Amino acid sequence: MRGIGVSSGIVIGKAYVVDRRTDAVQFCHLDPSQAHSEVKRFTGAVSESKKQLRRITRMLTKEGRGKEHIGIIDAHLMILKDQMLINDTIKLIKQERMNAEWALKTVLKGIRELFDKMDDRYFKERSSDIEHIVDRIIMNLSGEEHASIADIEEPSVVVAHDLSPADTAQMVKGKVVAFLTDIGGKTSHTAIMARSLEIPAVVGLENVTRNAEAGDTIIVDGMTGAVIINPSESVLHVYERRRSKYASYDKELHHYRNLPAETLDGRRIRLMGNMEIAEEITSLLDHGAEGIGLYRSEFLYMNRKDLPTEEEHMASYVHVAKQMSPRPVVVRTLDIGGDKFLSPMEVADEINPAMGLRAIRLCLKRPDMFITQLRGILRASAYGKLKVMFPMISGIDELRRAKAIFEETKEELRRENKPFDPDIEVGVMIEVPSAAFIADLLAKEADFFSIGTNDLLQYSLAIDRVNEHVAYLYEPFHPAVLRIIKNVVDCAKQRGISVSVCGEMAGEPEHALMFIGMGLEQLSMNAFSLLRVKRLVRSVRYEDAKDIVTTALTFSTAREVENYVSSKVIELYREEFYG
Ligand code: PEP
Ligand code: MG
């Protein structure tokens, strides 16, 4: 089976299957006299669920586990206080005389439909938080003992439809050697936790719970997303070799942590980290990040009913700036909009939100909200090396308007005698094709560029980045993509401004090789990719990389480019790349 690898590592282990309660729920019509006690049974199960979650929080606090885990369980406790979930269930029990399980399942269905209408991946994944809570309540209604993942005794590969962050937080490294889920994506809380706990994981497998049974032997490759259930002897043998190779590769990679990212012929490449939540900083530093090249600030706006205040913005950026000091941190202003907003902002439904009122467009339309964030960033700039970057810029006017608001905000702070870094740099994300084509013009008015290849590919190849049906067209080596990026790099260099790549391509060694050859001196990526890319940087010659790019640009298809780059890599650096 193939899913989405969200936390790397190769593991061979026995399956521990976590079953789902909600699916097995049966309908039962109550007698009028039973409704009262049914409500009591339901509220009792809700209280029990709260107790269990509080117990987990206490356990995690005692063990000194990360704040983010506790935060997520707190969020689950909040769901248990949710009016819609609890009151609507009680209403159904009383009015429709449904048994509590069925009433709860019915309310969940309504909530699920509401979430499904949202096109946004992030919020879709958040709906799973509610499902986990419903599962827990149903379990408590049945009076069964909650089979806790913390109780697993043998080293196991946990297989579940989805895992709640509360379950994931209880995983003990060593006992849970990997986990697999039917649903989920790279940005789900569970995936974020897997990475922070360094437990290999594959999500989005669709029907792994149907295919795997308790005790099955399972191979998990958390990097490629490959999962093999009950492999043959020969496959097992292959993966045993891969596993030990991976283990020594992983160990070897750590040697690179404190070494400079410098090519064999002495070109220094700065490797920065991408982050969404503060908890990632430790891991980024541990993997040798030389700064934060992309702080996706929209995560501050999610999972809440109101907008973050200036103080909250400031506190978040000060925290990151201080932790990373003296390294630089690039804060990207809010990149959200269309139907990505839940409650804090009511924005009209859009047919095509990726091209709708999002990112800088939304900020320019709502200057009040934009200024609150800019004030937070500016005030935090007094505490460390911060830079600001605008997402989705499509033309000069937009950049000028954003910069004008930024300048007015600085003026305002000056009047209020609030300190900030007057030389704070302002950058532009190059992720819309129109911006890439006028990179020469934008370069005159920006301090730096950061190329967002995720969206740049989406818009220039016209493929929805979250639609699996067109995923085959997502070709980073497409000649158009290479030409567009090359043009942006050339324009930045001609104008003497710095340029980096912060899309997922930056973390792939073969793509990184192309970027180095194009003349890029800074790349930004997730923690795991940092050491892999540093290893590549230290294994290649800049002069070779330049030649590879020159030839690669002469090909007509992505396949040809890919074949050529791979063959060159094997010819020149077989050892370094493949061990
Ligand atoms: C990108 O588009 O490449 C990027 C880095 O931003 P995001 O993935 O947050 O859209
Ligand atoms: Mg983007």
XYZ file of C-alpha atoms in Angstrom, residues 16-537:
522
model
C -1.626 -3.543 16.728
C -5.022 -2.619 15.287
C -7.074 0.064 17.018
C -10.734 -0.399 16.093
C -13.224 2.348 15.572
C -16.249 2.590 17.784
C -18.411 5.025 15.839
C -18.856 2.687 12.869
C -20.400 -0.057 14.995
C -23.053 2.132 16.642
C -26.671 0.848 16.405
C -29.919 2.816 16.489
C -32.281 2.265 19.381
C -35.652 3.976 19.927
C -36.220 5.012 23.516
C -39.374 4.879 25.579
C -40.412 8.377 26.751
C -39.574 7.281 30.287
C -36.016 6.361 29.285
C -34.973 9.744 27.862
C -34.028 11.243 31.203
C -31.700 8.410 32.205
C -30.248 8.286 28.683
C -29.253 11.961 28.972
C -27.665 11.119 32.306
C -25.787 8.201 30.774
C -24.552 10.543 28.048
C -23.417 13.342 30.363
C -21.735 10.715 32.536
C -19.729 9.503 29.526
C -18.804 13.096 28.687
C -17.541 13.683 32.231
C -15.593 10.436 32.124
C -13.999 11.517 28.840
C -12.988 14.826 30.404
C -11.481 12.996 33.354
C -9.463 10.719 31.077
C -8.118 13.632 29.080
C -7.185 15.528 32.227
C -5.381 12.414 33.451
C -3.400 12.295 30.199
C -2.535 15.989 30.546
C -1.292 15.404 34.081
C 0.748 12.429 32.957
C 2.317 14.440 30.147
C 3.042 17.383 32.443
C 4.685 15.062 34.938
C 6.835 13.535 32.245
C 7.734 16.997 31.003
C 6.525 16.235 27.481
C 6.176 19.061 24.946
C 3.710 21.845 25.498
C 2.178 21.254 22.089
C 0.842 17.866 23.161
C -0.855 19.336 26.177
C -2.220 22.173 24.059
C -3.855 19.736 21.691
C -5.447 17.747 24.491
C -6.679 21.030 25.949
C -8.263 21.670 22.566
C -10.028 18.308 22.887
C -11.270 19.277 26.308
C -12.679 22.429 24.719
C -14.538 20.316 22.169
C -16.144 18.484 25.075
C -17.590 21.812 26.165
C -18.813 22.562 22.650
C -22.481 23.572 22.642
C -23.206 22.070 19.263
C -21.772 18.667 20.052
C -23.150 18.243 23.545
C -26.409 20.229 23.570
C -27.534 19.048 20.152
C -26.974 15.461 21.200
C -29.031 15.967 24.344
C -31.749 17.631 22.251
C -31.889 14.628 19.914
C -32.068 12.180 22.817
C -34.965 14.106 24.303
C -36.884 15.117 21.196
C -36.247 12.219 18.820
C -35.843 9.668 21.580
C -32.664 8.275 20.104
C -30.122 6.358 22.132
C -27.131 8.503 23.090
C -24.696 6.768 20.724
C -26.950 7.299 17.719
C -27.767 10.893 18.669
C -24.067 11.663 18.995
C -23.310 9.981 15.697
C -26.065 12.029 14.021
C -24.654 15.288 15.374
C -21.195 14.229 14.259
C -22.549 13.630 10.748
C -23.837 17.215 10.619
C -20.502 18.586 11.804
C -18.662 16.438 9.301
C -20.811 17.772 6.455
C -20.037 21.298 7.566
C -16.302 20.578 7.499
C -16.521 18.735 4.188
C -17.896 21.844 2.539
C -14.610 23.531 3.319
C -12.018 23.013 0.682
C -9.188 23.600 3.032
C -7.030 20.649 3.936
C -6.103 22.049 7.330
C -9.677 22.426 8.532
C -10.672 19.085 7.058
C -8.024 17.507 9.206
C -9.199 19.435 12.254
C -12.582 17.721 11.910
C -10.813 14.519 12.899
C -10.195 16.050 16.344
C -13.973 16.041 16.858
C -14.220 12.457 15.612
C -11.656 11.349 18.173
C -13.676 12.925 20.927
C -16.852 11.243 19.699
C -15.013 7.908 19.653
C -13.933 8.430 23.221
C -17.433 9.296 24.401
C -18.869 6.252 22.617
C -16.273 4.058 24.226
C -17.226 5.423 27.619
C -20.927 4.950 26.868
C -20.234 1.289 26.252
C -18.560 1.104 29.632
C -15.570 -0.611 28.086
C -12.076 0.017 29.268
C -10.285 2.373 26.941
C -7.561 0.286 25.363
C -4.841 2.823 25.766
C -1.944 2.977 23.400
C 0.171 3.697 26.461
C -0.544 0.112 27.591
C 1.029 -1.538 24.548
C 3.708 -3.875 25.823
C 5.307 -5.376 22.752
C 6.982 -3.169 20.140
C 4.125 -2.622 17.684
C 3.071 -0.891 14.513
C -0.158 0.846 15.481
C -2.810 0.660 12.757
C -5.849 2.922 13.113
C -8.472 4.668 11.040
C -7.107 7.866 12.506
C -5.239 8.544 15.700
C -6.196 11.274 18.049
C -3.425 13.620 19.065
C -4.174 12.448 22.620
C -3.363 8.886 21.546
C -0.256 9.973 19.681
C 0.957 11.955 22.655
C 0.797 8.816 24.774
C 2.925 6.804 22.411
C 6.034 5.563 24.057
C 8.968 5.460 21.715
C 10.205 1.901 21.552
C 6.762 0.390 22.231
C 5.106 2.090 19.297
C 7.668 1.642 16.562
C 5.544 3.186 13.820
C 1.939 4.044 13.061
C -0.342 3.878 10.058
C -3.691 5.540 9.494
C -6.435 5.422 6.871
C -6.864 9.171 6.707
C -4.828 12.295 7.332
C -2.308 14.515 5.632
C 1.002 16.177 6.257
C -0.448 19.048 8.248
C -2.573 17.049 10.691
C -1.713 17.384 14.355
C -0.971 13.685 14.451
C 1.590 14.010 11.662
C 3.220 16.987 13.362
C 3.490 14.979 16.555
C 4.906 11.927 14.814
C 7.708 14.094 13.531
C 8.357 15.667 16.888
C 8.401 12.247 18.578
C 10.458 10.859 15.698
C 8.127 7.886 15.231
C 7.977 6.776 11.580
C 4.447 7.196 10.238
C 2.418 6.843 7.070
C -1.045 8.416 6.860
C -3.748 8.614 4.185
C -3.571 4.877 3.391
C -7.376 4.818 2.900
C -8.037 1.246 4.026
C -5.114 -0.046 6.029
C -7.490 -0.899 8.900
C -9.354 -3.226 6.566
C -6.231 -4.849 5.139
C -4.186 -5.387 8.277
C -4.992 -7.684 11.174
C -3.554 -7.836 14.657
C -0.255 -9.654 14.664
C 0.450 -9.226 10.929
C 4.028 -8.438 10.038
C 4.190 -4.954 8.565
C 6.954 -3.040 6.849
C 6.694 0.739 7.096
C 8.771 3.169 5.089
C 7.950 6.554 6.573
C 9.881 8.395 3.914
C 8.322 6.985 0.739
C 4.960 6.167 2.319
C 5.269 2.483 1.321
C 3.579 -0.090 3.560
C 3.827 -3.839 3.021
C 1.585 -6.215 4.951
C 2.854 -9.785 5.469
C 5.779 -9.503 3.068
C 7.427 -12.475 1.421
C 10.800 -13.661 2.720
C 12.651 -11.967 -0.109
C 10.908 -8.597 0.374
C 11.537 -8.847 4.083
C 15.170 -9.453 3.379
C 15.395 -6.393 1.114
C 13.797 -4.187 3.768
C 15.964 -5.551 6.551
C 18.954 -4.415 4.551
C 17.316 -1.052 3.847
C 16.491 -0.625 7.491
C 20.035 -1.105 8.674
C 21.268 1.112 5.877
C 18.777 3.784 6.894
C 19.837 3.505 10.531
C 23.485 4.014 9.690
C 22.552 6.756 7.208
C 20.556 8.530 9.894
C 23.426 8.216 12.352
C 25.878 9.399 9.776
C 23.680 12.377 8.893
C 24.005 13.678 12.426
C 27.731 14.159 11.866
C 26.738 16.927 9.494
C 24.905 18.872 12.143
C 27.773 21.181 13.038
C 29.570 21.166 9.716
C 29.143 24.107 7.365
C 26.988 23.607 4.266
C 29.787 24.186 1.810
C 30.369 22.629 -1.598
C 33.617 20.814 -2.399
C 34.802 23.896 -4.256
C 34.039 26.211 -1.348
C 30.624 27.737 -2.094
C 28.691 28.373 1.097
C 24.972 27.564 1.024
C 22.792 28.765 3.883
C 20.307 26.110 5.044
C 17.295 27.462 6.884
C 14.226 25.879 8.467
C 10.509 26.116 7.680
C 8.195 26.220 10.678
C 4.529 26.374 11.544
C 4.485 26.055 15.307
C 6.992 27.092 17.960
C 7.531 23.495 19.079
C 9.417 22.806 15.855
C 12.277 25.145 16.764
C 14.140 22.609 18.922
C 14.150 20.040 16.170
C 15.208 22.614 13.550
C 18.116 23.736 15.719
C 19.007 20.127 16.383
C 19.241 19.608 12.636
C 21.514 22.614 12.249
C 19.087 25.243 10.873
C 20.886 28.521 10.290
C 17.721 30.529 10.749
C 14.055 30.367 9.841
C 13.494 30.953 6.142
C 9.721 30.607 6.383
C 7.560 31.054 9.452
C 4.012 30.277 8.306
C 2.280 32.714 10.625
C -1.248 31.639 9.636
C -1.027 28.867 12.217
C -1.508 31.592 14.835
C -4.965 32.254 13.403
C -6.202 28.689 13.330
C -8.294 26.704 15.808
C -9.765 29.781 17.443
C -12.844 31.904 17.246
C -11.232 35.329 17.380
C -8.281 36.979 15.686
C -4.899 37.090 17.412
C -4.176 40.380 19.148
C -1.100 42.520 18.555
C 0.317 41.277 21.875
C -0.170 37.640 20.879
C 1.532 38.251 17.551
C 4.377 40.017 19.264
C 4.816 37.312 21.906
C 4.979 34.554 19.267
C 7.568 36.340 17.141
C 9.661 37.395 20.152
C 9.707 33.776 21.285
C 10.969 32.523 17.909
C 13.410 35.411 17.470
C 14.938 34.829 20.905
C 15.209 31.078 20.476
C 16.842 31.451 17.088
C 19.025 34.445 18.006
C 21.368 35.566 16.475
C 20.057 33.705 13.440
C 17.482 35.465 11.238
C 13.777 34.623 11.184
C 11.586 35.388 8.179
C 7.968 35.886 9.233
C 5.546 35.467 6.380
C 2.454 37.572 6.864
C -0.912 35.827 6.932
C -1.380 33.450 4.017
C -4.989 32.455 4.387
C -8.322 33.418 2.970
C -11.168 32.318 0.792
C -12.939 29.612 2.713
C -9.890 28.856 4.821
C -11.433 30.988 7.545
C -13.798 29.521 10.009
C -15.271 31.884 12.518
C -13.016 34.878 13.074
C -13.747 36.222 9.617
C -16.726 35.762 7.428
C -15.493 35.649 3.860
C -17.849 34.719 1.049
C -17.662 31.204 -0.378
C -15.477 31.073 -3.434
C -15.577 28.585 -6.272
C -11.841 28.654 -6.638
C -10.317 29.665 -3.331
C -6.719 29.044 -4.416
C -7.198 31.949 -6.798
C -9.518 33.902 -4.557
C -9.315 36.499 -1.869
C -6.372 35.093 0.023
C -2.989 36.000 1.475
C -1.826 39.537 0.678
C -5.069 40.271 -1.189
C -7.079 39.640 1.932
C -4.637 41.624 4.074
C -4.899 44.625 1.769
C -8.655 44.399 1.932
C -8.591 44.154 5.700
C -5.837 46.612 6.676
C -6.975 46.581 10.318
C -6.089 42.903 10.600
C -2.920 43.345 8.546
C -1.707 46.259 10.664
C -2.250 44.276 13.871
C 0.107 41.614 12.560
C 2.631 44.131 11.196
C 2.713 45.950 14.537
C 3.361 42.609 16.247
C 6.206 41.789 13.852
C 7.741 45.257 14.078
C 7.610 45.391 17.849
C 9.144 41.903 18.054
C 11.951 43.030 15.722
C 13.440 44.917 18.666
C 14.237 41.526 20.243
C 15.993 39.629 17.449
C 16.741 39.468 13.762
C 13.336 39.452 12.103
C 12.459 39.907 8.456
C 9.012 40.219 6.972
C 7.761 38.602 3.777
C 4.531 39.027 1.807
C 2.890 35.951 0.265
C 1.113 35.702 -3.116
C 2.367 39.004 -4.485
C 1.227 39.130 -8.118
C 2.323 42.595 -9.179
C 4.097 45.825 -8.308
C 0.984 47.654 -7.125
C 0.276 45.043 -4.515
C 3.838 45.189 -3.216
C 3.756 48.986 -3.089
C 0.488 49.007 -1.195
C 1.729 46.439 1.312
C 4.968 48.370 1.784
C 3.102 51.644 2.211
C 1.027 50.143 5.009
C 4.216 48.771 6.540
C 5.830 52.219 6.446
C 2.730 53.862 7.968
C 2.793 51.260 10.722
C 6.428 52.097 11.457
C 5.506 55.803 11.629
C 2.731 55.031 14.056
C 5.104 53.072 16.316
C 7.620 55.883 16.188
C 4.937 58.305 17.355
C 4.103 55.936 20.184
C 7.787 55.574 21.089
C 7.614 51.824 20.626
C 10.982 50.343 19.641
C 11.510 48.305 16.471
C 14.301 47.532 14.018
C 14.214 50.436 11.525
C 16.234 48.399 9.000
C 13.964 45.375 9.002
C 14.071 43.792 5.556
C 10.956 43.311 3.449
C 10.811 40.334 1.098
C 8.466 39.004 -1.526
C 7.399 35.429 -2.021
C 7.628 34.490 -5.636
C 4.883 31.949 -6.068
C 2.544 33.486 -8.636
C 3.719 33.214 -12.265
C 3.067 36.921 -12.954
C 5.459 37.833 -10.134
C 8.066 35.460 -11.533
C 7.816 37.104 -14.950
C 8.345 40.586 -13.560
C 11.000 39.505 -11.074
C 13.307 42.171 -12.558
C 10.805 44.880 -11.595
C 9.970 43.449 -8.196
C 13.671 43.063 -7.399
C 13.996 46.857 -7.520
C 11.483 47.239 -4.720
C 12.157 44.271 -2.446
C 15.034 43.410 -0.110
C 14.854 39.713 -0.878
C 12.922 37.009 -2.723
C 11.806 33.640 -1.484
C 10.547 31.253 -4.136
C 7.490 29.282 -3.034
C 7.680 26.332 -5.374
C 4.562 24.659 -3.953
C 2.280 27.364 -5.265
C 4.502 28.334 -8.163
C 4.097 24.817 -9.560
C 0.390 24.809 -8.786
C -0.243 28.029 -10.680
C 2.217 27.655 -13.515
C 1.317 24.049 -14.342
C -2.377 24.608 -13.507
C -2.578 21.687 -11.117
C -4.333 21.803 -7.790
C -1.685 20.924 -5.232
C -4.100 18.910 -3.097
C -5.934 17.065 -5.872
C -4.642 13.490 -6.088
C -6.130 13.050 -9.597
C -3.728 15.530 -11.151
C -0.808 14.691 -8.888
C 0.921 12.955 -11.816
C 1.312 16.377 -13.474
C 3.109 17.810 -10.467
C 6.535 17.844 -12.087
C 9.220 19.876 -10.357
C 11.590 19.150 -13.252
C 9.149 20.528 -15.840
C 11.221 22.699 -18.209
C 8.772 25.582 -17.624
C 9.370 25.395 -13.882
C 13.142 25.367 -14.315
C 13.029 28.339 -16.675
C 10.747 30.327 -14.397
C 12.937 29.715 -11.342
C 16.124 30.429 -13.272
C 14.693 33.773 -14.390
C 13.800 34.750 -10.823
C 17.277 33.844 -9.565
C 18.957 35.754 -12.411
C 16.849 38.864 -11.782
C 17.597 38.827 -8.071
C 21.300 38.402 -8.713
C 21.383 41.189 -11.285
C 19.764 43.497 -8.794
C 21.976 42.255 -5.941
C 19.184 41.102 -3.631
C 19.210 37.762 -1.864
C 17.019 34.934 -3.094
C 16.088 31.582 -1.606
C 13.651 28.721 -2.135
C 11.248 27.780 0.663
C 8.896 25.364 -1.131
C 9.115 21.594 -0.662
C 11.499 21.301 -3.630
C 14.275 22.864 -1.551
C 14.357 19.794 0.707
C 14.841 17.274 -2.116
C 18.539 16.655 -2.768
C 18.238 16.394 -6.563
C 16.220 19.599 -6.763
C 18.549 21.311 -4.328
C 21.422 20.382 -6.650
C 19.669 22.249 -9.463
C 19.114 25.284 -7.258
C 22.780 25.378 -6.295
C 23.685 25.179 -9.971
C 21.354 28.093 -10.698
C 23.298 30.157 -8.193
C 21.019 30.021 -5.164
C 22.861 30.438 -1.890
C 19.992 29.905 0.513
C 17.387 27.153 0.852
C 14.705 26.683 3.480
C 13.127 23.334 4.417
C 11.727 21.088 7.156
C 13.977 19.708 9.893
C 14.356 16.256 8.429
C 15.560 17.506 5.030
C 18.205 19.819 6.480
C 20.878 17.194 7.050
C 20.118 15.308 3.847
C 20.550 18.483 1.848
C 23.658 19.476 3.787
C 25.171 16.129 2.943
C 24.438 16.802 -0.715
C 25.917 20.310 -0.550
